[in-house]
Coordinates of C-alpha atoms in Angstrom, one line a residue:
M342 CA -19.1 -7.1 -44.3
L343 CA -16.4 -8.7 -42.1
F344 CA -17.2 -6.3 -39.3
K345 CA -20.9 -7.3 -39.5
L346 CA -19.9 -11.0 -39.3
S347 CA -17.7 -10.2 -36.4
L348 CA -20.5 -8.5 -34.5
T349 CA -22.8 -11.5 -35.2
G350 CA -20.1 -13.8 -33.8
I351 CA -19.7 -11.7 -30.7
K352 CA -23.4 -11.7 -30.2
G353 CA -23.5 -15.4 -30.4
K354 CA -21.0 -15.7 -27.6
L355 CA -22.3 -12.7 -25.6
R356 CA -22.4 -14.5 -22.3
D357 CA -18.7 -15.5 -22.5
Y358 CA -17.8 -12.0 -23.6
L359 CA -19.6 -10.5 -20.6
V360 CA -17.5 -12.6 -18.3
L361 CA -14.3 -11.4 -20.1
F362 CA -15.5 -7.8 -20.1
S363 CA -16.5 -7.7 -16.5
G364 CA -13.1 -9.0 -15.4
L365 CA -11.3 -6.3 -17.5
V366 CA -13.6 -3.7 -16.1
M367 CA -12.8 -4.7 -12.5
A368 CA -9.1 -4.7 -13.3
S369 CA -9.1 -1.1 -14.6
A370 CA -11.5 0.0 -11.8
I371 CA -9.3 -1.2 -9.0
F372 CA -6.1 0.1 -10.7
Y373 CA -7.7 3.6 -11.0
M374 CA -8.8 3.5 -7.4
F375 CA -5.2 2.9 -6.2
E376 CA -3.8 5.6 -8.5
S377 CA -6.4 8.1 -7.3
M378 CA -5.1 7.7 -3.8
A379 CA -1.4 7.8 -4.7
T380 CA -1.5 10.8 -7.1
N381 CA -3.9 13.1 -5.2
K382 CA -1.3 15.6 -4.0
A383 CA -3.6 18.0 -2.2
F384 CA -5.1 15.1 -0.3
L385 CA -1.7 13.7 0.7
E386 CA -0.2 17.1 1.7
S387 CA -3.2 18.0 3.9
N388 CA -3.3 14.6 5.6
S389 CA 0.0 13.8 7.2
I390 CA -1.2 10.4 8.6
I391 CA -2.3 9.2 5.2
S392 CA 0.8 10.5 3.5
S393 CA 3.0 8.3 5.6
V394 CA 1.5 5.3 3.8
V395 CA 1.6 6.7 0.3
M396 CA 4.1 4.1 -0.7
I397 CA 1.6 1.5 0.2
F398 CA -0.7 2.7 -2.6
H399 CA 2.2 2.9 -5.1
L400 CA 3.2 -0.6 -4.2
G401 CA -0.4 -1.7 -4.7
S402 CA -0.5 -0.2 -8.1
V403 CA 2.8 -2.0 -9.1
L404 CA 1.5 -5.3 -7.9
L405 CA -1.8 -4.7 -9.7
A406 CA 0.0 -3.8 -12.9
I407 CA 1.9 -7.0 -12.8
I408 CA -1.1 -9.2 -12.2
T409 CA -3.2 -7.2 -14.7
L410 CA -0.6 -7.9 -17.4
V411 CA -0.9 -11.6 -16.7
Y412 CA -4.6 -11.4 -16.5
I413 CA -5.0 -9.6 -19.9
L414 CA -2.7 -12.2 -21.6
Y415 CA -5.0 -15.0 -20.5
A416 CA -8.1 -13.0 -21.2
N417 CA -6.9 -12.4 -24.7
S418 CA -6.0 -16.0 -25.1
F419 CA -9.6 -16.9 -24.1
L420 CA -10.9 -14.3 -26.6
M421 CA -8.8 -15.8 -29.4
T422 CA -9.9 -19.3 -28.5
M423 CA -13.5 -18.3 -28.7
R424 CA -13.1 -16.6 -32.1
Q425 CA -10.4 -18.6 -33.9
K426 CA -12.9 -20.9 -35.6
D427 CA -14.8 -17.9 -36.8
Y428 CA -11.6 -16.4 -38.2
A429 CA -10.8 -19.7 -39.9
M430 CA -14.2 -19.7 -41.6
F431 CA -13.7 -16.2 -42.8
M432 CA -10.4 -17.3 -44.4
M433 CA -12.0 -20.3 -46.0
L434 CA -14.6 -18.0 -47.5
G435 CA -11.9 -15.9 -49.1
A436 CA -11.1 -13.2 -46.6
K437 CA -7.5 -12.0 -46.8
G438 CA -5.1 -12.3 -43.9
R439 CA -4.6 -8.5 -43.8
K440 CA -8.3 -8.0 -43.3
I441 CA -8.5 -10.7 -40.6
A442 CA -5.6 -9.0 -38.8
Q443 CA -7.4 -5.6 -39.0
L444 CA -10.5 -7.2 -37.7
I445 CA -8.7 -8.9 -34.7
F446 CA -6.9 -5.6 -34.0
V447 CA -10.1 -3.6 -33.9
E448 CA -12.0 -6.2 -31.9
T449 CA -9.3 -6.4 -29.2
L450 CA -8.7 -2.7 -29.0
F451 CA -12.5 -1.9 -29.0
I452 CA -13.1 -4.3 -26.1
G453 CA -10.1 -2.9 -24.2
I454 CA -11.2 0.7 -24.6
L455 CA -14.8 0.0 -23.6
A456 CA -13.5 -2.0 -20.5
T457 CA -11.1 0.9 -19.6
I458 CA -13.8 3.5 -19.9
A459 CA -16.4 1.5 -17.9
G460 CA -13.7 0.5 -15.3
S461 CA -12.6 4.1 -14.8
A462 CA -16.2 5.2 -14.2
I463 CA -16.7 2.4 -11.7
G464 CA -13.3 3.2 -10.2
I465 CA -14.5 6.8 -9.6
G466 CA -17.5 5.4 -7.7
L467 CA -15.3 3.0 -5.8
S468 CA -13.0 5.9 -4.8
S469 CA -16.0 7.7 -3.4
I470 CA -16.8 4.6 -1.4
V471 CA -13.2 4.4 -0.2
N472 CA -13.6 8.0 1.1
Q473 CA -16.5 6.9 3.1
L474 CA -14.6 3.8 4.3
L475 CA -11.6 5.9 5.5
T476 CA -13.7 8.5 7.2
K477 CA -16.3 6.4 8.8
Q478 CA -15.3 2.7 9.0
L479 CA -11.5 3.3 9.6
D480 CA -12.1 6.6 11.5
V481 CA -9.5 8.5 9.6
K482 CA -10.1 12.2 9.1
V483 CA -9.3 13.2 5.5
T484 CA -9.5 16.5 3.6
H485 CA -9.2 17.6 0.0
F486 CA -10.1 14.1 -1.2
S487 CA -11.7 14.0 -4.6
P488 CA -12.9 10.7 -6.2
F489 CA -12.3 12.2 -9.6
N490 CA -8.6 12.5 -10.3
T491 CA -7.5 13.6 -13.8
E492 CA -3.9 12.3 -13.3
A493 CA -5.0 8.9 -12.1
L494 CA -7.5 8.7 -15.0
M495 CA -4.7 9.5 -17.5
I496 CA -2.4 6.9 -16.0
T497 CA -5.1 4.3 -16.1
F498 CA -6.0 5.0 -19.7
I499 CA -2.4 5.1 -20.9
F500 CA -1.5 1.9 -19.0
F501 CA -4.5 -0.1 -20.3
I502 CA -4.5 1.3 -23.8
I503 CA -0.8 0.3 -24.2
L504 CA -1.6 -3.2 -22.8
F505 CA -4.4 -3.6 -25.3
L506 CA -2.5 -2.2 -28.2
V507 CA 0.3 -4.7 -27.5
S508 CA -2.3 -7.5 -27.1
A509 CA -4.0 -6.5 -30.3
V510 CA -0.8 -6.6 -32.3
I511 CA 0.2 -10.0 -30.8
N512 CA -3.3 -11.4 -31.4
A513 CA -3.4 -10.2 -35.0
G514 CA 0.1 -11.4 -35.8
S515 CA -0.3 -14.9 -34.2
M516 CA -3.6 -15.5 -35.8
I517 CA -2.8 -14.8 -39.4
K518 CA 0.4 -16.9 -39.2
K519 CA -1.5 -20.1 -38.3
P520 CA -2.8 -22.4 -40.9
I521 CA -6.5 -22.7 -41.2
L522 CA -6.6 -26.3 -40.1
T523 CA -4.5 -25.5 -37.0
L524 CA -7.0 -22.8 -36.1
L525 CA -9.9 -25.2 -36.5
R526 CA -8.4 -27.9 -34.4
A527 CA -6.0 -26.1 -32.1
S528 CA -8.1 -26.7 -28.9
E529 CA -8.3 -30.4 -29.6
T530 CA -4.5 -31.0 -29.8
P531 CA -3.4 -32.6 -26.5
T532 CA -0.1 -32.2 -24.8
K533 CA 1.8 -35.4 -23.9
S534 CA 1.6 -36.1 -20.2
Q535 CA 3.2 -39.5 -19.9
R536 CA 6.6 -39.2 -18.3
K537 CA 8.9 -41.7 -16.5
N538 CA 8.1 -42.3 -12.8
S539 CA 11.7 -41.7 -11.9
L540 CA 11.5 -38.1 -13.4
L541 CA 8.2 -37.5 -11.5
F542 CA 9.8 -38.6 -8.3
V543 CA 12.7 -36.3 -8.8
E544 CA 10.4 -33.4 -9.6
T545 CA 8.3 -34.1 -6.5
F546 CA 11.3 -34.4 -4.2
C547 CA 12.9 -31.2 -5.5
G548 CA 9.5 -29.4 -5.3
I549 CA 9.0 -30.3 -1.7
A550 CA 12.7 -29.4 -0.9
F551 CA 12.3 -26.0 -2.5
L552 CA 9.1 -25.3 -0.6
A553 CA 10.8 -26.3 2.7
V554 CA 13.6 -23.9 2.0
G555 CA 11.2 -21.2 1.1
Y556 CA 9.1 -21.7 4.2
W557 CA 12.2 -21.7 6.4
M558 CA 13.4 -18.5 4.8
M559 CA 10.1 -16.7 5.4
A560 CA 10.5 -17.5 9.1
Q561 CA 14.0 -15.9 9.0
V562 CA 13.0 -12.7 7.3
N563 CA 13.2 -10.7 10.5
T564 CA 16.8 -12.1 11.0
L565 CA 18.3 -12.3 7.5
G566 CA 16.3 -9.4 6.0
F567 CA 15.7 -8.8 2.3
I568 CA 17.9 -11.7 1.1
A569 CA 15.7 -14.1 2.9
L570 CA 12.6 -12.7 1.2
V571 CA 14.2 -13.0 -2.3
I572 CA 15.3 -16.6 -1.7
A573 CA 11.9 -17.5 -0.3
L574 CA 10.2 -16.0 -3.4
V575 CA 12.4 -17.9 -5.8
T576 CA 12.3 -21.2 -4.1
I577 CA 8.5 -21.1 -3.4
I578 CA 7.8 -20.3 -7.1
L579 CA 10.0 -23.2 -8.2
G580 CA 8.7 -25.5 -5.6
T581 CA 5.1 -24.7 -6.5
Y582 CA 5.6 -25.5 -10.1
L583 CA 7.6 -28.7 -9.5
V584 CA 5.0 -30.0 -7.0
F585 CA 2.2 -29.5 -9.5
H586 CA 4.2 -30.7 -12.4
G587 CA 5.3 -33.9 -10.5
V588 CA 2.7 -34.7 -7.9
L589 CA -0.4 -33.9 -9.9
I590 CA 0.6 -36.0 -12.9
F591 CA 1.8 -38.8 -10.7
I592 CA -1.4 -38.9 -8.7
L593 CA -3.5 -38.9 -11.9
Q594 CA -1.5 -41.8 -13.3
L595 CA -2.0 -43.8 -10.1
L596 CA -5.7 -43.1 -10.0
K597 CA -6.1 -44.2 -13.6
R598 CA -4.5 -47.5 -12.8
S599 CA -7.1 -48.3 -10.2
D600 CA -10.0 -50.2 -11.9
R601 CA -12.1 -49.8 -8.8
L602 CA -12.0 -46.0 -9.2
V603 CA -11.9 -45.7 -13.0
L604 CA -14.9 -48.0 -13.5
K605 CA -17.0 -46.1 -10.9
K606 CA -19.5 -43.8 -12.7
L607 CA -17.6 -41.4 -15.0
N608 CA -14.3 -41.3 -13.0
G609 CA -12.3 -42.6 -15.9
F610 CA -13.6 -39.9 -18.2
T611 CA -12.9 -37.3 -15.5
F612 CA -9.3 -38.5 -15.0
S613 CA -8.8 -38.5 -18.8
Q614 CA -10.2 -34.9 -19.0
L615 CA -7.7 -33.7 -16.4
S616 CA -4.9 -35.5 -18.2
F617 CA -5.8 -34.2 -21.6
R618 CA -4.0 -30.8 -21.4
I619 CA -2.2 -31.4 -18.1
Q620 CA 1.0 -29.6 -19.1
D621 CA -0.8 -26.3 -19.7
Y622 CA -2.9 -26.7 -16.5
T623 CA 0.2 -27.3 -14.3
R624 CA 1.7 -23.9 -15.4
M625 CA -1.7 -22.2 -14.9
L626 CA -2.3 -23.9 -11.5
S627 CA 1.2 -23.0 -10.3
M628 CA 0.5 -19.3 -11.1
V629 CA -3.0 -19.5 -9.6
A630 CA -1.6 -21.0 -6.4
M631 CA 0.9 -18.2 -6.0
L632 CA -1.7 -15.5 -6.7
F633 CA -4.1 -17.3 -4.3
A634 CA -1.4 -17.0 -1.6
L635 CA -0.8 -13.4 -2.4
A636 CA -4.6 -12.6 -2.4
L637 CA -5.4 -14.5 0.8
G638 CA -2.2 -13.3 2.5
A639 CA -3.0 -9.6 1.6
L640 CA -6.6 -9.9 3.0
T641 CA -5.4 -11.8 6.1
V642 CA -2.6 -9.3 6.9
G643 CA -4.8 -6.3 6.1
L644 CA -7.5 -7.4 8.5
G645 CA -4.7 -8.5 11.0
F646 CA -3.5 -4.9 11.1
R647 CA -7.1 -3.8 11.8
N648 CA -7.3 -6.2 14.7
E649 CA -3.9 -4.9 16.0
I650 CA -5.2 -1.3 16.4
P651 CA -7.3 -1.9 19.5
K652 CA -4.6 -4.2 21.0
M653 CA -1.9 -1.5 20.7
T654 CA -4.3 1.2 21.9
D655 CA -5.1 -0.8 25.0
Q656 CA -1.4 -0.9 25.9
T657 CA -1.0 2.9 25.9
S658 CA -3.4 3.7 28.8
S659 CA -5.2 1.9 31.6
Y660 CA -8.2 4.1 31.3
D661 CA -10.6 4.7 28.4
L662 CA -11.2 8.3 29.4
V663 CA -9.5 10.9 31.5
L664 CA -11.2 14.1 32.6
N665 CA -9.1 16.9 34.0
N666 CA -11.0 19.5 36.0
A667 CA -13.9 17.0 35.9
Q668 CA -16.1 19.4 37.8
K669 CA -16.6 21.2 34.5
A670 CA -17.5 18.0 32.6
T671 CA -21.0 16.9 31.7
Q672 CA -21.5 13.9 34.0
D673 CA -24.7 12.8 32.3
Q674 CA -22.7 11.8 29.2
V675 CA -20.3 9.9 31.4
D676 CA -23.1 8.0 33.1
A677 CA -24.6 7.2 29.6
L678 CA -21.4 5.2 28.9
K679 CA -22.4 2.8 31.7
P680 CA -18.8 2.6 32.9
T681 CA -17.4 -0.4 34.6
E682 CA -15.2 1.9 36.6
N683 CA -15.8 5.6 37.3
T684 CA -13.3 7.0 39.9
T685 CA -12.7 10.6 40.9
Y686 CA -9.6 11.8 42.7
L687 CA -9.7 15.1 44.5
Q688 CA -6.8 17.5 43.9
K689 CA -5.4 20.7 45.4
E690 CA -2.4 22.5 44.0
D691 CA -0.3 25.6 44.5
D692 CA 2.6 27.0 42.5
K693 CA 4.9 24.1 43.3
T694 CA 3.0 21.1 44.6
V695 CA -0.1 19.0 43.7
Y696 CA -1.8 17.3 46.6
Y697 CA -3.9 14.1 46.6
L698 CA -5.9 12.2 49.2
K699 CA -4.2 8.9 50.3
D700 CA -7.6 7.4 51.3
E701 CA -9.0 7.7 47.8
F702 CA -6.1 5.7 46.3
N703 CA -6.4 3.1 49.0
S704 CA -10.1 2.7 48.2
H705 CA -9.6 2.8 44.4
P706 CA -6.0 2.0 43.5
L707 CA -4.6 3.7 40.5
T708 CA -4.1 1.4 37.5
A709 CA -1.0 2.2 35.4
V710 CA 0.8 0.8 32.4
V711 CA 4.3 -0.4 33.0
Y712 CA 6.8 -1.0 30.2
E713 CA 9.5 -3.6 30.6
K714 CA 11.6 -5.6 28.1
N715 CA 9.5 -4.6 25.0
K716 CA 6.4 -5.7 26.8
T717 CA 3.7 -3.9 28.8
R718 CA 1.7 -4.9 31.8
K719 CA -0.9 -3.2 34.0
T720 CA -0.4 -2.8 37.7
E721 CA -2.3 -1.1 40.6
Y722 CA -0.9 1.4 43.1
D723 CA -2.5 2.3 46.4
G724 CA -1.8 5.5 48.3
D725 CA 1.2 4.1 50.2
K726 CA 2.8 2.9 47.0
L727 CA 2.2 6.2 45.2
A728 CA 3.8 8.1 48.1
A729 CA 6.9 5.9 48.1
D730 CA 7.5 4.9 44.5
V731 CA 8.7 7.4 41.8
Q732 CA 7.6 5.0 39.0
A733 CA 4.1 4.8 40.4
M734 CA 3.9 8.5 40.7
D735 CA 4.9 8.8 37.0
G736 CA 1.8 6.8 36.2
L737 CA -0.3 9.4 37.9
R738 CA 1.5 12.3 36.2
S739 CA 0.7 10.8 32.8
L740 CA -3.0 11.5 33.5
E741 CA -2.6 15.1 34.6
L742 CA -2.5 18.4 32.8
P743 CA 0.9 19.4 31.4
S744 CA 1.3 22.2 34.0
Q745 CA 0.8 19.8 36.8
R746 CA 3.3 17.2 35.7
T747 CA 6.3 19.3 36.4
K748 CA 5.3 20.0 40.0
E749 CA 6.1 18.1 43.2
H750 CA 3.4 15.5 44.2
Q751 CA 2.3 14.6 47.7
V752 CA -0.2 12.0 48.8
I753 CA -1.5 13.0 52.2
D754 CA -4.1 12.1 54.7
R755 CA -7.6 13.6 54.8
Q756 CA -6.9 15.9 57.7
S757 CA -3.8 17.5 56.1
F758 CA -5.7 17.7 52.8
E759 CA -8.6 19.6 54.3
A760 CA -6.3 21.9 56.2
L761 CA -4.9 23.3 52.9
N762 CA -6.6 26.5 52.0
L763 CA -6.6 25.8 48.2
P764 CA -9.4 25.3 45.6
V765 CA -10.4 21.7 45.0
T766 CA -10.3 20.2 41.5
K767 CA -11.1 16.7 40.2
L768 CA -9.3 14.1 38.2
Q769 CA -11.8 11.6 36.9
V770 CA -10.8 8.3 35.2
V771 CA -13.3 6.0 33.4
K772 CA -13.3 2.5 32.1
V773 CA -16.0 1.0 29.8
K774 CA -17.0 -2.5 28.9
D775 CA -16.2 -2.2 25.2
F776 CA -13.9 0.6 24.1
M777 CA -14.7 0.2 20.3
T778 CA -18.4 0.3 20.9
A779 CA -18.2 3.4 23.1
L780 CA -15.6 5.1 20.8
P781 CA -17.9 7.9 19.4
Q782 CA -19.1 9.0 22.9
L783 CA -15.5 8.8 24.2
K784 CA -14.3 11.0 21.4
K785 CA -16.9 13.6 22.3
L786 CA -16.0 13.6 25.9
A787 CA -12.2 13.8 25.1
T788 CA -12.9 16.8 22.9
E789 CA -14.9 18.4 25.7
N790 CA -11.9 17.8 28.0
V791 CA -9.6 19.7 25.7
T792 CA -12.2 22.5 25.5
N793 CA -12.3 22.8 29.3
N794 CA -8.5 22.6 29.5
K795 CA -7.0 24.9 26.8
E796 CA -3.4 23.8 27.5
L797 CA -4.2 20.3 26.2
S798 CA -4.7 21.8 22.7
D799 CA -1.0 22.9 22.5
P800 CA 0.8 20.1 20.5
A801 CA 4.0 20.9 22.3
S802 CA 2.4 20.0 25.6
M803 CA 2.0 16.3 24.7
G804 CA -1.2 16.5 26.7
S805 CA -3.1 14.0 24.5
L806 CA -1.0 11.0 25.7
S807 CA -3.4 10.4 28.6
Q808 CA -6.4 9.9 26.3
K809 CA -6.9 6.4 24.8
V810 CA -8.9 7.8 21.9
D811 CA -6.0 9.9 20.8
A812 CA -3.7 6.8 20.8
Y813 CA -6.4 5.0 18.9
T814 CA -6.5 7.8 16.3
A815 CA -2.7 7.7 15.9
F816 CA -2.5 3.9 15.5
N817 CA -5.5 3.8 13.3
G818 CA -3.9 6.4 11.0
M819 CA -0.8 4.3 10.7
F820 CA -2.4 1.0 10.1
S821 CA -5.6 1.8 8.2
G822 CA -3.6 2.2 5.0
F823 CA -2.3 -1.3 5.4
E824 CA -5.8 -2.6 6.1
F825 CA -7.2 -0.7 3.1
M826 CA -4.4 -2.0 0.7
G827 CA -4.7 -5.5 2.0
F828 CA -8.4 -5.7 1.6
F829 CA -8.6 -4.3 -1.9
L830 CA -5.4 -6.0 -3.1
G831 CA -6.8 -9.3 -1.9
I832 CA -10.1 -8.8 -3.7
A833 CA -8.3 -7.6 -6.9
F834 CA -5.9 -10.6 -6.9
L835 CA -8.8 -12.9 -6.2
T836 CA -10.9 -11.5 -9.1
M837 CA -8.0 -11.8 -11.5
L838 CA -6.6 -15.2 -10.5
A839 CA -10.1 -16.8 -10.5
S840 CA -10.8 -15.1 -13.8
C841 CA -7.6 -16.4 -15.3
L842 CA -8.3 -20.0 -14.1
M843 CA -11.9 -19.6 -15.3
F844 CA -10.8 -18.4 -18.8
K845 CA -8.3 -21.2 -19.0
I846 CA -11.0 -23.8 -18.3
L847 CA -13.5 -22.2 -20.6
S848 CA -11.0 -22.0 -23.4
G849 CA -11.1 -25.7 -23.7
A850 CA -14.9 -26.0 -23.4
N851 CA -15.6 -26.0 -27.2
S852 CA -13.4 -29.1 -27.7
D853 CA -15.3 -30.9 -25.0
V854 CA -18.7 -30.5 -26.6
R855 CA -18.3 -33.5 -28.8
R856 CA -17.1 -35.7 -25.9
Y857 CA -20.1 -34.9 -23.7
A858 CA -22.4 -35.3 -26.8
M859 CA -21.0 -38.8 -27.4
L860 CA -21.5 -39.8 -23.8
N861 CA -25.0 -38.6 -24.1
K862 CA -25.7 -40.6 -27.3
I863 CA -24.6 -43.8 -25.6
G864 CA -27.1 -43.3 -22.8
T865 CA -25.1 -41.5 -20.1
R866 CA -27.5 -39.7 -17.7
K867 CA -27.2 -35.9 -17.7
G868 CA -26.8 -36.0 -13.9
L869 CA -23.6 -38.1 -14.2
L870 CA -22.3 -35.7 -16.9
K871 CA -22.9 -32.8 -14.5
A872 CA -21.2 -34.6 -11.6
S873 CA -18.2 -35.4 -13.7
L874 CA -18.0 -31.8 -14.8
R875 CA -18.2 -30.5 -11.2
K876 CA -15.4 -32.9 -10.1
E877 CA -13.1 -31.9 -12.9
I878 CA -13.5 -28.2 -12.4
G879 CA -13.5 -28.7 -8.6
V880 CA -10.1 -30.3 -8.7
L881 CA -8.7 -27.4 -10.8
F882 CA -10.0 -24.9 -8.2
L883 CA -9.3 -26.9 -5.1
V884 CA -5.7 -28.0 -5.7
P885 CA -4.1 -24.5 -6.1
G886 CA -6.3 -23.3 -3.2
I887 CA -4.9 -25.9 -0.8
L888 CA -1.3 -25.1 -1.7
G889 CA -2.1 -21.4 -1.6
V890 CA -3.4 -21.8 2.0
V891 CA -0.2 -23.6 3.0
H892 CA 1.8 -20.8 1.6
V893 CA -0.2 -18.2 3.6
L894 CA 0.1 -20.2 6.8
F895 CA 3.9 -20.3 6.6
G896 CA 4.1 -16.8 5.2
L897 CA 2.4 -15.2 8.2
Q898 CA 5.6 -15.9 10.1
M899 CA 7.1 -12.8 8.4
F900 CA 4.7 -10.6 10.3
T901 CA 5.4 -11.7 13.8
T902 CA 7.2 -8.4 14.6
L903 CA 4.3 -6.3 13.2
L904 CA 1.4 -8.3 14.5
S905 CA 1.2 -9.6 18.0
E906 CA -0.9 -12.6 16.9
P907 CA -0.6 -13.1 13.2
Y908 CA -2.6 -16.4 13.4
G909 CA -5.1 -15.1 16.0
D910 CA -7.9 -13.9 13.8
I911 CA -7.5 -15.7 10.5
A912 CA -11.0 -17.3 10.5
L913 CA -12.7 -14.2 9.2
P914 CA -10.5 -13.4 6.2
F915 CA -10.3 -17.1 5.3
T916 CA -14.1 -17.3 5.3
I917 CA -14.6 -14.2 3.2
F918 CA -12.0 -15.4 0.7
F919 CA -13.3 -18.9 0.3
V920 CA -16.9 -17.7 -0.1
L921 CA -15.8 -15.4 -3.0
Y922 CA -13.6 -18.2 -4.4
F923 CA -16.5 -20.7 -4.3
L924 CA -18.8 -18.2 -6.1
Y925 CA -16.2 -18.1 -8.9
Y926 CA -16.3 -21.9 -9.0
V927 CA -20.1 -21.9 -9.2
L928 CA -19.9 -19.3 -12.0
T929 CA -17.4 -21.4 -13.9
I930 CA -19.6 -24.5 -13.6
W931 CA -22.5 -22.6 -14.9
L932 CA -20.7 -21.2 -17.9
Y933 CA -18.9 -24.4 -18.7
S934 CA -22.2 -26.4 -18.5
G935 CA -23.8 -23.9 -20.8
I936 CA -21.2 -24.7 -23.4
V937 CA -20.6 -28.4 -23.2
L938 CA -24.1 -29.5 -22.1
K939 CA -26.0 -27.1 -24.3
K940 CA -27.3 -29.9 -26.7
V941 CA -27.3 -32.7 -24.1
K942 CA -30.9 -33.8 -23.3

């Protein structure tokens, strides 16, 4: 009988349960996805580039585990808030506490198991998508990758089942210990928010001071090392909490003292709503701000590494394509690239020397990359410079076949060149307008160059250093793992932090029904009620978002040694993140309105 009543209660709040369920599903799906990467031994052993970043996926799993734990605690709090009145009614009708505890335990565990099963299934699908992402979008060649990973599936099930078992025990134990009256009126009990202005000032000052220390420490991470990171983490967490706990309450108190603001439309009601459970909100908002910074930071840095790949690739070679023995190459494919520069240098060589025409370098100077003081620059060498400068000649050697690099080089006039009774070969260098756009065609021609020159296929020859596509492949293999982790960690953190905030807001919705109903009865227009609701929830979403952005802007200083321009391309990740964050805000408005304005006409 109790189980039937429970199903009826769940059916009545099906929309709220679907939100809760979808968040849990996404949590388990993303967790499985990371574990499927980190535990796929055959995949890691056969892909040396990917294996170098295996710790990234383990780190992602640890971070996801921590945030998932927090998320499930708040999700279960939301679940209990929705159902506590139903449980109180069951007790009033004579249900024993032991039966209620069993019912809560079964409900919590049942939802958790269903979410884990559905999430794992979705995670398998996401892993398949990741395979496509790595091989096509990130241009990483992988083998032995299987979306279905038994070990990852077991880890996911064990982790989440343990979490839900613990949550079920906690929920059952806490619910049966509370008096019936407390269960009926728990959400209506406010927390005192009035505090002395002197205390608020001290909290605000300390909060700003802690944040200043934390931001300075993040700028010193490259100098002070791990200790700076630890200090920054501690001080920023403390500073975030104190700023919210002091500034937010202080500002609300000031706003409520302004009759001009309070008496305008429903501002007074909105300010009172924000003050009603302000102590709980400050703790939640502090956590959301930190998670917001982690999520946005992960997405920004991940895409930053992606943008770094072509920059680093461009520093390795002056030419987008080098063709040795170009007389064997398919020139139609080269012409199809529509190159901005297409230069061919004639060569002759014997057992000891490689000869070049000085006139050709005078007409088309050689462009070479020069390394100096941890920086690179590109310079041009004409025929006279090549003949006299050893460093300039090294730039030419880097484009040649391995067997040519060890020989003596001479840059001679045309008459002397033509007098040599040796076969003529060609060294062709090509530049294109957009390397990334032409990358597929460049890869084909680079592969053809290896086919035409077998000695380039020997790893010991280091022959691939002349090809920009090979440098791109190497850098892409190193940084694509960071990009992948940053993107999915960012989305995972965003999903969970926004869900936590949404559950916290929705958990107080039932207690607000009567307030909105009373305003409706005294003639308040529904449009004003909706505007007040949007402002209230908008503040709760906007405030942690602003502080989170500030955290990210200062935190990017830690990546100045890894990223050439950590602030150079932040518009795209910020836009992606805020669009998704806004969608969560709209969803929360819709769900909250459906609860508190359900009976408002």
